[in-house]
mmCIF file of C-alpha atoms in Angstrom:
data_model
loop_
_atom_site.group_PDB
_atom_site.id
_atom_site.type_symbol
_atom_site.label_atom_id
_atom_site.label_comp_id
_atom_site.label_asym_id
_atom_site.label_seq_id
_atom_site.Cartn_x
_atom_site.Cartn_y
_atom_site.Cartn_z
ATOM 1 C CA MET A 35 -6.917 18.854 -22.126
ATOM 2 C CA THR A 36 -7.867 15.801 -20.078
ATOM 3 C CA GLU A 37 -5.546 12.828 -20.523
ATOM 4 C CA THR A 38 -7.054 9.534 -21.624
ATOM 5 C CA PRO A 39 -7.003 7.086 -18.672
ATOM 6 C CA ARG A 40 -4.551 4.229 -19.000
ATOM 7 C CA ARG A 41 -5.600 0.587 -18.925
ATOM 8 C CA THR A 42 -3.791 -2.361 -17.344
ATOM 9 C CA PRO A 43 -3.227 -5.591 -19.325
ATOM 10 C CA LEU A 44 -6.205 -7.024 -17.403
ATOM 11 C CA TYR A 45 -8.745 -4.406 -18.475
ATOM 12 C CA GLU A 46 -10.649 -6.753 -20.815
ATOM 13 C CA ALA A 47 -10.647 -9.504 -18.169
ATOM 14 C CA HIS A 48 -12.321 -7.078 -15.772
ATOM 15 C CA ARG A 49 -14.943 -6.179 -18.371
ATOM 16 C CA GLU A 50 -15.692 -9.856 -19.007
ATOM 17 C CA LEU A 51 -16.299 -10.296 -15.274
ATOM 18 C CA LYS A 52 -18.652 -7.270 -15.352
ATOM 19 C CA ALA A 53 -16.569 -5.244 -12.927
ATOM 20 C CA ARG A 54 -17.620 -1.685 -12.168
ATOM 21 C CA ILE A 55 -14.730 0.324 -13.591
ATOM 22 C CA VAL A 56 -13.836 3.829 -12.407
ATOM 23 C CA PRO A 57 -11.010 6.325 -13.018
ATOM 24 C CA PHE A 58 -8.236 6.007 -10.427
ATOM 25 C CA ALA A 59 -4.825 7.717 -10.443
ATOM 26 C CA GLY A 60 -4.974 8.098 -14.224
ATOM 27 C CA TRP A 61 -6.075 4.500 -14.829
ATOM 28 C CA GLU A 62 -9.371 2.753 -15.524
ATOM 29 C CA MET A 63 -9.609 0.296 -12.624
ATOM 30 C CA PRO A 64 -12.205 -2.125 -11.201
ATOM 31 C CA VAL A 65 -13.726 -0.781 -7.980
ATOM 32 C CA SER A 66 -15.912 -3.865 -7.391
ATOM 33 C CA TYR A 67 -17.272 -7.063 -8.912
ATOM 34 C CA ALA A 68 -19.761 -8.803 -6.593
ATOM 35 C CA GLY A 69 -19.573 -6.040 -3.976
ATOM 36 C CA ILE A 70 -17.145 -4.680 -1.405
ATOM 37 C CA LEU A 71 -18.530 -6.664 1.537
ATOM 38 C CA GLU A 72 -18.452 -9.994 -0.288
ATOM 39 C CA GLU A 73 -14.997 -9.392 -1.757
ATOM 40 C CA SER A 74 -13.520 -8.260 1.569
ATOM 41 C CA ARG A 75 -14.881 -11.297 3.367
ATOM 42 C CA ALA A 76 -13.481 -13.586 0.666
ATOM 43 C CA VAL A 77 -9.995 -12.246 1.418
ATOM 44 C CA ARG A 78 -10.419 -12.597 5.179
ATOM 45 C CA THR A 79 -11.733 -16.179 4.941
ATOM 46 C CA GLY A 80 -10.294 -17.654 1.741
ATOM 47 C CA VAL A 81 -8.492 -16.037 -1.198
ATOM 48 C CA GLY A 82 -9.057 -12.941 -3.289
ATOM 49 C CA ILE A 83 -7.102 -11.470 -6.178
ATOM 50 C CA PHE A 84 -6.492 -7.841 -7.111
ATOM 51 C CA ASP A 85 -5.135 -6.229 -10.248
ATOM 52 C CA ILE A 86 -2.422 -3.889 -8.962
ATOM 53 C CA SER A 87 -0.730 -3.419 -12.322
ATOM 54 C CA HIS A 88 -1.351 0.327 -12.082
ATOM 55 C CA MET A 89 1.354 0.573 -9.417
ATOM 56 C CA GLY A 90 4.737 1.684 -10.695
ATOM 57 C CA ARG A 91 7.513 -0.886 -11.100
ATOM 58 C CA THR A 92 10.990 0.565 -11.529
ATOM 59 C CA ARG A 93 14.290 -1.267 -11.945
ATOM 60 C CA ILE A 94 17.255 0.557 -10.430
ATOM 61 C CA HIS A 95 20.654 -1.011 -11.083
ATOM 62 C CA GLY A 96 24.329 -0.296 -11.409
ATOM 63 C CA PRO A 97 27.273 0.362 -9.072
ATOM 64 C CA GLY A 98 25.572 3.419 -7.589
ATOM 65 C CA ALA A 99 22.162 1.840 -6.917
ATOM 66 C CA THR A 100 22.623 1.076 -3.222
ATOM 67 C CA THR A 101 24.178 4.464 -2.470
ATOM 68 C CA LEU A 102 21.357 6.252 -4.296
ATOM 69 C CA LEU A 103 18.589 4.398 -2.486
ATOM 70 C CA GLN A 104 20.348 4.730 0.869
ATOM 71 C CA GLN A 105 20.375 8.499 0.325
ATOM 72 C CA LEU A 106 16.728 8.800 -0.804
ATOM 73 C CA THR A 107 14.909 6.320 1.462
ATOM 74 C CA THR A 108 14.393 6.073 5.208
ATOM 75 C CA ASN A 109 15.033 2.366 5.785
ATOM 76 C CA ASP A 110 18.477 0.745 5.726
ATOM 77 C CA VAL A 111 19.030 -0.541 2.187
ATOM 78 C CA SER A 112 22.378 -2.047 3.182
ATOM 79 C CA ALA A 113 20.517 -4.506 5.427
ATOM 80 C CA LEU A 114 18.861 -6.120 2.398
ATOM 81 C CA SER A 115 20.230 -9.301 0.852
ATOM 82 C CA PRO A 116 19.155 -10.773 -2.503
ATOM 83 C CA GLY A 117 15.630 -12.170 -2.297
ATOM 84 C CA LYS A 118 14.586 -9.808 0.516
ATOM 85 C CA ALA A 119 12.352 -6.722 0.488
ATOM 86 C CA GLN A 120 11.562 -3.836 2.813
ATOM 87 C CA TYR A 121 8.831 -1.265 3.256
ATOM 88 C CA SER A 122 10.303 2.236 3.170
ATOM 89 C CA LEU A 123 9.650 5.907 2.493
ATOM 90 C CA LEU A 124 10.954 8.445 0.018
ATOM 91 C CA THR A 125 11.352 11.726 1.888
ATOM 92 C CA ASN A 126 11.974 15.334 0.886
ATOM 93 C CA PRO A 127 14.377 17.836 2.490
ATOM 94 C CA GLN A 128 11.576 19.031 4.811
ATOM 95 C CA GLY A 129 11.112 15.509 6.174
ATOM 96 C CA GLY A 130 7.811 15.074 4.328
ATOM 97 C CA ILE A 131 6.837 11.799 2.683
ATOM 98 C CA ILE A 132 7.125 11.833 -1.099
ATOM 99 C CA ASP A 133 5.816 8.265 -1.222
ATOM 100 C CA ASP A 134 5.720 4.954 0.607
ATOM 101 C CA ILE A 135 7.384 2.198 -1.387
ATOM 102 C CA ILE A 136 8.611 -1.373 -1.293
ATOM 103 C CA LEU A 137 12.212 -2.124 -2.255
ATOM 104 C CA TYR A 138 13.081 -5.600 -3.555
ATOM 105 C CA CYS A 139 16.769 -6.515 -3.637
ATOM 106 C CA ARG A 140 17.610 -8.711 -6.627
ATOM 107 C CA ASP A 141 21.362 -8.530 -6.074
ATOM 108 C CA ALA A 142 23.914 -6.141 -4.588
ATOM 109 C CA ASP A 143 23.509 -3.646 -7.440
ATOM 110 C CA GLU A 144 19.937 -4.255 -8.608
ATOM 111 C CA PHE A 145 16.608 -3.348 -7.024
ATOM 112 C CA LEU A 146 12.946 -3.338 -7.947
ATOM 113 C CA VAL A 147 11.021 -0.399 -6.490
ATOM 114 C CA VAL A 148 7.216 -0.580 -6.365
ATOM 115 C CA ILE A 149 5.574 2.824 -5.988
ATOM 116 C CA ASN A 150 2.051 4.219 -5.814
ATOM 117 C CA ALA A 151 0.240 4.726 -9.108
ATOM 118 C CA SER A 152 -0.602 8.356 -8.358
ATOM 119 C CA ASN A 153 3.073 9.103 -7.677
ATOM 120 C CA THR A 154 4.864 7.175 -10.423
ATOM 121 C CA ALA A 155 5.835 10.171 -12.559
ATOM 122 C CA LYS A 156 6.758 12.287 -9.526
ATOM 123 C CA ASP A 157 8.841 9.542 -7.934
ATOM 124 C CA LEU A 158 10.706 8.730 -11.136
ATOM 125 C CA GLU A 159 11.543 12.393 -11.672
ATOM 126 C CA TRP A 160 12.801 12.661 -8.080
ATOM 127 C CA ILE A 161 14.940 9.526 -8.266
ATOM 128 C CA ARG A 162 16.411 10.377 -11.664
ATOM 129 C CA ALA A 163 17.288 13.883 -10.487
ATOM 130 C CA HIS A 164 19.529 12.366 -7.805
ATOM 131 C CA ALA A 165 21.035 9.474 -9.778
ATOM 132 C CA ASP A 166 24.549 9.598 -11.169
ATOM 133 C CA SER A 167 25.906 8.096 -14.381
ATOM 134 C CA ASP A 168 26.654 4.795 -12.590
ATOM 135 C CA THR A 169 22.962 4.121 -11.990
ATOM 136 C CA SER A 170 20.306 3.100 -14.517
ATOM 137 C CA ILE A 171 16.606 3.645 -13.867
ATOM 138 C CA GLU A 172 14.046 1.786 -15.969
ATOM 139 C CA ASP A 173 10.273 2.139 -15.756
ATOM 140 C CA ASN A 174 8.914 -1.387 -16.308
ATOM 141 C CA THR A 175 5.284 -0.589 -15.455
ATOM 142 C CA GLU A 176 3.959 -1.030 -19.006
ATOM 143 C CA ALA A 177 6.010 -4.165 -19.681
ATOM 144 C CA THR A 178 4.716 -6.073 -16.666
ATOM 145 C CA ALA A 179 1.540 -6.813 -14.728
ATOM 146 C CA MET A 180 1.144 -7.275 -10.985
ATOM 147 C CA ILE A 181 -1.525 -9.389 -9.299
ATOM 148 C CA ALA A 182 -2.045 -9.613 -5.533
ATOM 149 C CA VAL A 183 -3.249 -13.010 -4.256
ATOM 150 C CA GLN A 184 -4.362 -12.498 -0.657
ATOM 151 C CA GLY A 185 -6.040 -14.482 2.109
ATOM 152 C CA PRO A 186 -5.445 -17.431 4.453
ATOM 153 C CA THR A 187 -5.589 -19.969 1.610
ATOM 154 C CA ALA A 188 -3.576 -17.802 -0.830
ATOM 155 C CA PRO A 189 -0.123 -19.322 -0.106
ATOM 156 C CA ALA A 190 -1.335 -22.867 -0.785
ATOM 157 C CA LEU A 191 -3.036 -21.786 -4.022
ATOM 158 C CA VAL A 192 0.049 -19.950 -5.291
ATOM 159 C CA GLU A 193 2.277 -22.885 -4.307
ATOM 160 C CA SER A 194 0.082 -25.322 -6.257
ATOM 161 C CA LEU A 195 0.569 -23.332 -9.468
ATOM 162 C CA THR A 196 4.275 -22.577 -9.048
ATOM 163 C CA ASN A 197 7.565 -24.203 -9.936
ATOM 164 C CA THR A 198 10.435 -22.718 -7.910
ATOM 165 C CA ASP A 199 13.743 -23.981 -6.536
ATOM 166 C CA ALA A 200 12.430 -23.994 -2.938
ATOM 167 C CA PRO A 201 8.896 -24.261 -1.531
ATOM 168 C CA LEU A 202 7.147 -20.901 -1.703
ATOM 169 C CA VAL A 203 5.298 -21.508 1.546
ATOM 170 C CA ASP A 204 8.674 -21.473 3.322
ATOM 171 C CA LEU A 205 9.358 -17.886 2.250
ATOM 172 C CA ASP A 206 9.356 -15.326 5.032
ATOM 173 C CA ARG A 207 7.217 -12.231 4.925
ATOM 174 C CA PHE A 208 8.970 -9.625 2.745
ATOM 175 C CA ALA A 209 10.939 -12.239 0.843
ATOM 176 C CA PHE A 210 10.536 -13.135 -2.819
ATOM 177 C CA ALA A 211 11.506 -15.758 -5.370
ATOM 178 C CA THR A 212 11.527 -16.202 -9.117
ATOM 179 C CA GLY A 213 10.146 -19.171 -10.990
ATOM 180 C CA GLN A 214 7.350 -20.386 -13.220
ATOM 181 C CA PHE A 215 3.774 -19.548 -12.237
ATOM 182 C CA ASN A 216 1.203 -21.320 -14.395
ATOM 183 C CA ASN A 217 4.150 -21.912 -16.775
ATOM 184 C CA VAL A 218 4.822 -18.168 -16.995
ATOM 185 C CA ARG A 219 8.065 -16.544 -15.803
ATOM 186 C CA ALA A 220 7.207 -14.705 -12.598
ATOM 187 C CA THR A 221 8.526 -12.872 -9.552
ATOM 188 C CA LEU A 222 6.596 -14.015 -6.468
ATOM 189 C CA CYS A 223 6.727 -11.637 -3.518
ATOM 190 C CA ARG A 224 5.396 -12.520 -0.067
ATOM 191 C CA THR A 225 4.006 -9.041 0.383
ATOM 192 C CA GLY A 226 0.564 -7.459 0.315
ATOM 193 C CA TYR A 227 -1.540 -4.637 1.696
ATOM 194 C CA THR A 228 -4.612 -6.350 3.093
ATOM 195 C CA GLY A 229 -3.440 -7.579 6.493
ATOM 196 C CA GLU A 230 -3.610 -11.173 5.235
ATOM 197 C CA ASP A 231 -0.957 -13.612 4.064
ATOM 198 C CA GLY A 232 -0.343 -14.021 0.369
ATOM 199 C CA PHE A 233 1.774 -13.034 -2.598
ATOM 200 C CA GLU A 234 2.115 -10.247 -5.126
ATOM 201 C CA ILE A 235 3.012 -11.751 -8.488
ATOM 202 C CA ILE A 236 4.791 -9.879 -11.282
ATOM 203 C CA VAL A 237 4.546 -11.363 -14.790
ATOM 204 C CA PRO A 238 5.145 -10.109 -18.350
ATOM 205 C CA ALA A 239 2.187 -7.992 -19.480
ATOM 206 C CA GLU A 240 1.379 -10.315 -22.374
ATOM 207 C CA HIS A 241 0.742 -13.217 -19.975
ATOM 208 C CA ALA A 242 -1.324 -11.284 -17.417
ATOM 209 C CA ALA A 243 -4.747 -12.474 -18.602
ATOM 210 C CA GLU A 244 -3.857 -16.165 -18.609
ATOM 211 C CA VAL A 245 -2.436 -15.926 -15.084
ATOM 212 C CA TRP A 246 -5.491 -14.012 -13.833
ATOM 213 C CA ASN A 247 -7.939 -16.402 -15.497
ATOM 214 C CA ARG A 248 -6.164 -19.438 -14.059
ATOM 215 C CA LEU A 249 -6.430 -18.005 -10.563
ATOM 216 C CA VAL A 250 -10.146 -17.355 -11.082
ATOM 217 C CA SER A 251 -10.651 -20.885 -12.389
ATOM 218 C CA GLU A 252 -9.007 -22.207 -9.197
ATOM 219 C CA GLY A 253 -11.512 -20.373 -7.014
ATOM 220 C CA ALA A 254 -9.815 -17.044 -6.290
ATOM 221 C CA VAL A 255 -12.384 -14.265 -5.912
ATOM 222 C CA PRO A 256 -11.778 -11.158 -8.079
ATOM 223 C CA CYS A 257 -11.650 -8.056 -5.876
ATOM 224 C CA GLY A 258 -11.635 -4.361 -6.695
ATOM 225 C CA LEU A 259 -10.212 -1.179 -5.258
ATOM 226 C CA GLY A 260 -13.164 -0.778 -2.890
ATOM 227 C CA ALA A 261 -12.368 -3.998 -1.037
ATOM 228 C CA ARG A 262 -8.653 -3.242 -1.149
ATOM 229 C CA ASP A 263 -9.256 0.092 0.569
ATOM 230 C CA ALA A 264 -11.514 -1.436 3.236
ATOM 231 C CA LEU A 265 -8.993 -4.206 3.934
ATOM 232 C CA ARG A 266 -5.954 -1.916 4.198
ATOM 233 C CA LEU A 267 -7.913 0.351 6.515
ATOM 234 C CA GLU A 268 -8.907 -2.582 8.739
ATOM 235 C CA ALA A 269 -5.207 -3.466 8.894
ATOM 236 C CA GLY A 270 -4.259 0.106 9.837
ATOM 237 C CA TYR A 271 -2.149 0.678 6.711
ATOM 238 C CA PRO A 272 -1.730 4.247 5.402
ATOM 239 C CA LEU A 273 -2.784 5.346 1.915
ATOM 240 C CA TYR A 274 -0.874 8.078 0.144
ATOM 241 C CA GLY A 275 -2.986 11.193 -0.232
ATOM 242 C CA HIS A 276 -4.986 10.294 2.861
ATOM 243 C CA GLU A 277 -2.730 9.417 5.814
ATOM 244 C CA ILE A 278 0.559 10.578 4.289
ATOM 245 C CA ASP A 279 1.745 13.218 1.831
ATOM 246 C CA ASP A 280 4.636 15.600 1.093
ATOM 247 C CA THR A 281 3.873 17.659 4.219
ATOM 248 C CA THR A 282 3.570 14.729 6.649
ATOM 249 C CA THR A 283 6.601 13.461 8.579
ATOM 250 C CA PRO A 284 7.113 9.802 9.563
ATOM 251 C CA VAL A 285 6.939 10.920 13.221
ATOM 252 C CA GLU A 286 3.360 12.160 12.864
ATOM 253 C CA ALA A 287 2.371 9.197 10.706
ATOM 254 C CA ALA A 288 3.642 6.648 13.253
ATOM 255 C CA LEU A 289 6.017 5.265 10.631
ATOM 256 C CA MET A 290 9.280 5.625 12.525
ATOM 257 C CA TRP A 291 9.577 1.829 12.479
ATOM 258 C CA VAL A 292 10.800 2.167 8.860
ATOM 259 C CA VAL A 293 13.152 5.058 9.614
ATOM 260 C CA ARG A 294 16.774 4.259 10.464
ATOM 261 C CA LEU A 295 18.265 7.491 11.751
ATOM 262 C CA ASP A 296 21.397 5.604 12.789
ATOM 263 C CA LYS A 297 22.266 4.530 9.225
ATOM 264 C CA GLY A 298 23.729 7.945 8.384
ATOM 265 C CA PRO A 299 22.282 11.060 6.716
ATOM 266 C CA PHE A 300 19.511 10.730 4.139
ATOM 267 C CA THR A 301 17.176 13.278 2.591
ATOM 268 C CA GLY A 302 15.234 15.011 5.356
ATOM 269 C CA SER A 303 16.838 13.010 8.170
ATOM 270 C CA ASP A 304 17.810 16.109 10.148
ATOM 271 C CA ILE A 305 14.231 17.415 10.174
ATOM 272 C CA ILE A 306 12.821 13.987 11.056
ATOM 273 C CA ALA A 307 15.291 13.632 13.940
ATOM 274 C CA ALA A 308 14.430 17.100 15.257
ATOM 275 C CA THR A 309 10.687 16.392 15.019
ATOM 276 C CA LYS A 310 11.141 13.140 16.895
ATOM 277 C CA ALA A 311 13.108 14.905 19.639
ATOM 278 C CA ARG A 312 10.587 17.684 20.249
ATOM 279 C CA GLY A 313 7.403 15.750 19.438
ATOM 280 C CA ALA A 314 5.125 16.249 16.458
ATOM 281 C CA GLY A 315 2.129 17.568 18.406
ATOM 282 C CA ARG A 316 -0.235 15.178 16.648
ATOM 283 C CA LYS A 317 -0.321 11.483 15.824
ATOM 284 C CA LEU A 318 -2.051 9.182 13.366
ATOM 285 C CA VAL A 319 -4.407 6.879 15.267
ATOM 286 C CA GLY A 320 -7.269 4.474 14.677
ATOM 287 C CA LEU A 321 -10.924 5.254 15.383
ATOM 288 C CA THR A 322 -13.874 2.987 16.046
ATOM 289 C CA LEU A 323 -17.542 3.969 15.902
ATOM 290 C CA ARG A 324 -20.473 1.791 16.872
ATOM 291 C CA GLU A 325 -22.639 3.555 14.298
ATOM 292 C CA ARG A 326 -22.809 2.211 10.746
ATOM 293 C CA ILE A 327 -22.255 5.712 9.374
ATOM 294 C CA ALA A 328 -18.646 6.014 8.191
ATOM 295 C CA PRO A 329 -16.279 8.922 8.869
ATOM 296 C CA ARG A 330 -14.707 10.382 5.740
ATOM 297 C CA GLN A 331 -11.505 12.239 4.951
ATOM 298 C CA GLY A 332 -11.644 15.802 6.203
ATOM 299 C CA TYR A 333 -14.289 15.315 8.891
ATOM 300 C CA THR A 334 -13.456 17.153 12.131
ATOM 301 C CA LEU A 335 -12.980 15.448 15.502
ATOM 302 C CA TYR A 336 -14.023 17.041 18.781
ATOM 303 C CA ARG A 337 -13.445 16.504 22.485
ATOM 304 C CA ASP A 338 -15.356 18.529 25.054
ATOM 305 C CA GLY A 339 -16.438 20.877 22.265
ATOM 306 C CA GLU A 340 -12.876 21.565 21.086
ATOM 307 C CA ALA A 341 -11.641 20.548 17.628
ATOM 308 C CA VAL A 342 -8.799 18.088 18.222
ATOM 309 C CA GLY A 343 -8.224 16.349 14.898
ATOM 310 C CA THR A 344 -9.175 15.419 11.359
ATOM 311 C CA VAL A 345 -10.230 12.133 9.789
ATOM 312 C CA THR A 346 -7.951 10.832 7.015
ATOM 313 C CA SER A 347 -9.880 7.670 5.989
ATOM 314 C CA GLY A 348 -12.993 5.834 7.107
ATOM 315 C CA THR A 349 -15.290 2.995 6.101
ATOM 316 C CA PHE A 350 -17.802 0.463 7.346
ATOM 317 C CA SER A 351 -15.657 -2.522 8.288
ATOM 318 C CA PRO A 352 -16.902 -5.718 6.580
ATOM 319 C CA THR A 353 -15.047 -7.813 9.161
ATOM 320 C CA THR A 354 -16.019 -6.120 12.435
ATOM 321 C CA GLY A 355 -19.502 -4.985 11.442
ATOM 322 C CA HIS A 356 -19.055 -1.373 12.567
ATOM 323 C CA SER A 357 -17.410 1.778 11.234
ATOM 324 C CA ILE A 358 -13.692 2.457 11.582
ATOM 325 C CA GLY A 359 -11.270 5.133 10.503
ATOM 326 C CA MET A 360 -7.893 6.732 10.864
ATOM 327 C CA ALA A 361 -7.236 10.300 11.886
ATOM 328 C CA TYR A 362 -4.640 12.794 13.015
ATOM 329 C CA VAL A 363 -5.390 13.762 16.609
ATOM 330 C CA SER A 364 -3.493 16.379 18.610
ATOM 331 C CA ASP A 365 -1.737 15.781 21.918
ATOM 332 C CA PRO A 366 -2.888 14.800 24.512
ATOM 333 C CA HIS A 367 -6.146 13.559 22.994
ATOM 334 C CA ASN A 368 -4.558 10.779 20.921
ATOM 335 C CA LYS A 369 -4.085 8.305 23.754
ATOM 336 C CA SER A 370 -5.731 4.914 23.244
ATOM 337 C CA GLY A 371 -9.134 4.729 24.886
ATOM 338 C CA THR A 372 -9.835 8.459 24.583
ATOM 339 C CA GLU A 373 -13.478 9.170 23.779
ATOM 340 C CA ILE A 374 -14.034 11.789 21.096
ATOM 341 C CA GLU A 375 -16.733 12.790 18.607
ATOM 342 C CA VAL A 376 -16.790 12.814 14.809
ATOM 343 C CA GLU A 377 -18.810 15.501 13.093
ATOM 344 C CA ILE A 378 -20.670 13.957 10.152
ATOM 345 C CA ARG A 379 -23.100 16.177 8.249
ATOM 346 C CA ALA A 380 -23.657 18.557 11.172
ATOM 347 C CA ASN A 381 -24.197 15.739 13.684
ATOM 348 C CA ARG A 382 -21.598 14.437 16.135
ATOM 349 C CA TYR A 383 -21.137 10.719 16.751
ATOM 350 C CA PRO A 384 -19.127 9.077 19.556
ATOM 351 C CA ALA A 385 -15.837 7.405 18.658
ATOM 352 C CA VAL A 386 -12.909 5.895 20.541
ATOM 353 C CA VAL A 387 -9.188 6.266 19.796
ATOM 354 C CA VAL A 388 -7.454 2.891 19.315
ATOM 355 C CA PRO A 389 -4.044 1.757 18.009
ATOM 356 C CA LYS A 390 -4.147 1.411 14.222
ATOM 357 C CA LYS A 391 -2.964 -2.183 14.476
ATOM 358 C CA ASP A 392 -5.980 -3.040 16.627
ATOM 359 C CA LEU A 393 -8.737 -1.836 14.288
ATOM 360 C CA LEU A 394 -9.729 -5.448 13.602
ATOM 361 C CA LYS A 395 -9.743 -6.372 17.292
ATOM 362 C CA VAL A 396 -12.146 -3.808 18.745
#
């Protein structure tokens, strides 16, 4: 029997704005409003807002919280102080990536963990299976909503609607504060997944619509999952199920910058260390194509007639005006500047390997 898709607290607001709504990770979500190109450009030049309430929000607290998260995640949880956050990975004993997450430290024994919508049930089961009686795990996804406000003018807009103890614009990247946003109790996180500045705002579910509508009334452009995917790809950010999964190690995925092997053992750390020492044999890289035709997940890459890799994501970049992608490419063909070909519907198109972080620059 097919499960009925879930709806965020902003579902009716999306319908009123005539969003095109599609099933995504068990939810009914807006994929676009005015169009992906227009929405993406709004974020790059001004401010756009996204409903990301489908993402899991879990409170982990108690005397064993830090120890638990230090054991299950790759980054160094002990380095966090209250009001700070970090990007990290949940890994399995084989060194594969269960999920990529963001940890927010509320105090020494309390954390908020934001996880991917498609992985919420899996992640919660994994975390609970390793927790002891000193640690409480609460799924607050239904009780809250989460709105991303992104773009060069986003910080000023959020600041103008916020009452906090210190100026929000002074917050560092991956820091957060609590206060009143549009007179609603809110957690305001200087995080996001578009490559632009901005905030991700968590509010009680019952106040989600009024917060969203106020942002729209102040000129924020509603954006859907289509623009969010194009923007994260332009920024070179991985998406679970495309660039990373349970069989992918952080070494292959070029995510060792969030792995602290020197912090002590954690789940899968021995396999990750061994893979780093010997080399993974392939690496996640960026691709650029001068054609408007976009590479898609699963397309094969060739060099001199030999298959050398597979596309994980691709799109027409609204910002650069040409197609881009990410792919796993085998050694030694994954060096920046290497010319390869992408097979798209029985035709092969020229592409160039670039660093993921440079997809917006080439």
